[in-house]
CSV table of C-alpha atoms in Angstrom, one decimal:
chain,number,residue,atom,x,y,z
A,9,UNK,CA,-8.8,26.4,-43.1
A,10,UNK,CA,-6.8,25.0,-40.6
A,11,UNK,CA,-2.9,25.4,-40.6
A,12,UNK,CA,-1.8,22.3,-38.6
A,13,UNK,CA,0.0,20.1,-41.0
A,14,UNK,CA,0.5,17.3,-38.7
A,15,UNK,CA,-0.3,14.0,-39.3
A,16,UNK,CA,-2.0,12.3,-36.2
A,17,UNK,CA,1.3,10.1,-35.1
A,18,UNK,CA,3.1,13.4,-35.0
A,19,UNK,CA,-0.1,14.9,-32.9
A,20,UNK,CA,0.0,12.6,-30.3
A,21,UNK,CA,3.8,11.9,-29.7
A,22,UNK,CA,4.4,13.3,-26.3
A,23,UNK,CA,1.0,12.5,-25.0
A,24,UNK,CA,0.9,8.7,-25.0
A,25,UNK,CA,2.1,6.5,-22.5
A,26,UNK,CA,5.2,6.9,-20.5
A,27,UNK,CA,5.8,3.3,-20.6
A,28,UNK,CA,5.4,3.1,-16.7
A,29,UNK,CA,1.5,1.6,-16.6
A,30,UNK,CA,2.6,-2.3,-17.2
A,31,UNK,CA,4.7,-2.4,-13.8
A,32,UNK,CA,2.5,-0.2,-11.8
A,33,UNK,CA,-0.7,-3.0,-12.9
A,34,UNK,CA,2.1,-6.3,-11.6
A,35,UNK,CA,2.9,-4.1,-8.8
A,36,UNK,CA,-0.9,-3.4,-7.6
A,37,UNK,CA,-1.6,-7.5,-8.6
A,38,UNK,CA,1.3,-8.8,-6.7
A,39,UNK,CA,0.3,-6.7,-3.9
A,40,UNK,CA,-3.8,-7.7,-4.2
A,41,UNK,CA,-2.7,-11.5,-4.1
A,42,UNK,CA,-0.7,-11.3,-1.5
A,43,UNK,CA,-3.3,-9.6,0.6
A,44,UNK,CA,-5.9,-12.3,-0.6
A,45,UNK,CA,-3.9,-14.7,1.8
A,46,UNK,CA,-2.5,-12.1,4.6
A,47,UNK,CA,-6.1,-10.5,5.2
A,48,UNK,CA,-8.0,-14.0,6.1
A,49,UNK,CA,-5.0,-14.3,8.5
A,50,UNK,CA,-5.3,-11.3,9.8
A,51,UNK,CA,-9.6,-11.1,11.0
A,52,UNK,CA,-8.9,-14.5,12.3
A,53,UNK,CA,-5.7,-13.5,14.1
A,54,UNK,CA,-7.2,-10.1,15.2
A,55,UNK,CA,-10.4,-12.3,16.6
A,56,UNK,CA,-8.7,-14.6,18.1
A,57,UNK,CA,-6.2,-12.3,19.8
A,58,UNK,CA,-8.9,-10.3,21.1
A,59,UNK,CA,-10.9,-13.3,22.8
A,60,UNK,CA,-8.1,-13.1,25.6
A,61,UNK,CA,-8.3,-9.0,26.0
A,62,UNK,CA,-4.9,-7.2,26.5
A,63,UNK,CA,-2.6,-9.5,28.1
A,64,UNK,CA,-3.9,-12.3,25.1
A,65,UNK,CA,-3.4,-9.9,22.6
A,66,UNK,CA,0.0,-9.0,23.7
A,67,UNK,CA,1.0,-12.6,24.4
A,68,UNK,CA,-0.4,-13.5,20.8
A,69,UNK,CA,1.8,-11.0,19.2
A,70,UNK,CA,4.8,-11.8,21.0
A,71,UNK,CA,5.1,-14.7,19.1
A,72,UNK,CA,7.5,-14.5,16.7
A,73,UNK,CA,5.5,-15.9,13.3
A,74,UNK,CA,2.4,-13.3,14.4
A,75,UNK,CA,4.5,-10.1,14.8
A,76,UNK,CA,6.2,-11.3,11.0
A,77,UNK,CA,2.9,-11.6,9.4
A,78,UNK,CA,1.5,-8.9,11.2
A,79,UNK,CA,4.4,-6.6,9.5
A,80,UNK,CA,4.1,-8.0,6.1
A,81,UNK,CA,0.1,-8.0,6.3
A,82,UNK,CA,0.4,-4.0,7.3
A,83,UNK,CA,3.4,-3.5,4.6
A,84,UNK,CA,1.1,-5.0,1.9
A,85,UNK,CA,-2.3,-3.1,3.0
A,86,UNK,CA,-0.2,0.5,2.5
A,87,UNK,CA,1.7,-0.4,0.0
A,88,UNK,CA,-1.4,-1.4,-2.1
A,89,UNK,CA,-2.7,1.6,-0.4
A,90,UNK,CA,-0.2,3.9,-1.8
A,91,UNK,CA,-0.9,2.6,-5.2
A,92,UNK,CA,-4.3,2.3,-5.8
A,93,UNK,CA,-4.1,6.3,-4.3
A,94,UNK,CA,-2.0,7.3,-6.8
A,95,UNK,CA,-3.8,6.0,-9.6
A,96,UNK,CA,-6.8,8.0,-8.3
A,97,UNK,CA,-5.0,11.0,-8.1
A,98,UNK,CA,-3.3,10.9,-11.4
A,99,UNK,CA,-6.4,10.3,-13.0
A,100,UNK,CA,-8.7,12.7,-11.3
A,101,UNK,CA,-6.5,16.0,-10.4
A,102,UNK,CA,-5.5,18.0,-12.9
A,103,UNK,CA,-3.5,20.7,-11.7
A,104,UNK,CA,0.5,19.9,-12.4
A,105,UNK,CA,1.6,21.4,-8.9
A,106,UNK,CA,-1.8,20.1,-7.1
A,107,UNK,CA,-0.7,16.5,-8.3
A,108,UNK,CA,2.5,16.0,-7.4
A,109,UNK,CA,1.9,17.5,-3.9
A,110,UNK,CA,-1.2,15.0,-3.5
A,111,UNK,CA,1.5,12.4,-4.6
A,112,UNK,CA,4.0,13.6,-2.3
A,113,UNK,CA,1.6,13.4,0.7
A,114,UNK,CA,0.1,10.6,-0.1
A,115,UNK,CA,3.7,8.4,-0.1
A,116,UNK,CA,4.8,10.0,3.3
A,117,UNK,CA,0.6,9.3,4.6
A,118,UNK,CA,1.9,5.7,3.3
A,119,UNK,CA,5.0,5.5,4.7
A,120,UNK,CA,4.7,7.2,7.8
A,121,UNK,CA,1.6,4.8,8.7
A,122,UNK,CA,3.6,1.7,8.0
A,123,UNK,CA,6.3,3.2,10.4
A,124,UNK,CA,3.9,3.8,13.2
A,125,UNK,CA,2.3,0.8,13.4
A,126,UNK,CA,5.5,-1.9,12.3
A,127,UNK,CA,7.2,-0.3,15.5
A,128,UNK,CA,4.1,-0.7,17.3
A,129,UNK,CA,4.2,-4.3,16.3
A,130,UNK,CA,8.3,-4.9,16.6
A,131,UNK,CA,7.6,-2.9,20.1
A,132,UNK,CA,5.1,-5.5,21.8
A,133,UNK,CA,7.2,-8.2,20.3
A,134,UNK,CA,10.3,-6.9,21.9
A,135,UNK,CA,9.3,-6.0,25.2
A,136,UNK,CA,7.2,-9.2,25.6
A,137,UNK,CA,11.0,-10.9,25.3
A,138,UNK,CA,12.1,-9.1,28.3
């Protein structure tokens, strides 16, 4: 005969959500529409910018309104990145410590990416001023 007298509300208090899932789901969507706009820009821009080899390319993104959206197209992509990641690892690594260190690594993979290539960006934008 079993010996747990709990009653199934008091079984599963602790282990339901942590009232976190609603924001992460806007987040991702806000994030997925505004790529559904930035990414169209971006294979046309990255064709077009192309056609004229280097020197085009660097001329195209020294304009100002093609180095913005290039930055906010490359903030979105990671961003959207760094979330859908984490769902994957949440759901699919079970080990406490293995987790958060995935989590860890896959923020600074995130953010460290979106340094590299926004100062990229900001650095063919500014020198093509001077």
């Amino acid at each position: 005969m079993s010996t747990n007298f709990k009653t199934p509300a008091a079984a599963a208090r602790g282990l339901g959500s942590a009232k976190s899932g609603t924001g992460h789901h806007i987040k991702q969507r806000v994030s997925a529409i505004a790529l559904v706009f930035l990414i169209p820009w971006f294979l046309y821009a990255v064709i077009a910018a192309s056609r004229g080899g280097y020197e085009g390319a660097t001329a195209w993104l020294a304009q100002p309104w093609n180095a913005i959206l290039m930055v906010l197209t490359l903030g979105a992509a990671f961003y959207h990145m760094r979330l859908g990641m984490q769902v994957v690892i949440e759901d699919y690594i079970q080990k406490a410590g293995m987790k958060q260190g995935l989590l860890i690594l896959n923020t600074f993979a995130c953010v460290g990416l979106f340094a590299a290539t926004a100062l990229s960006v900001l650095k063919v934008w500014i020198s093509a001023g001077l």
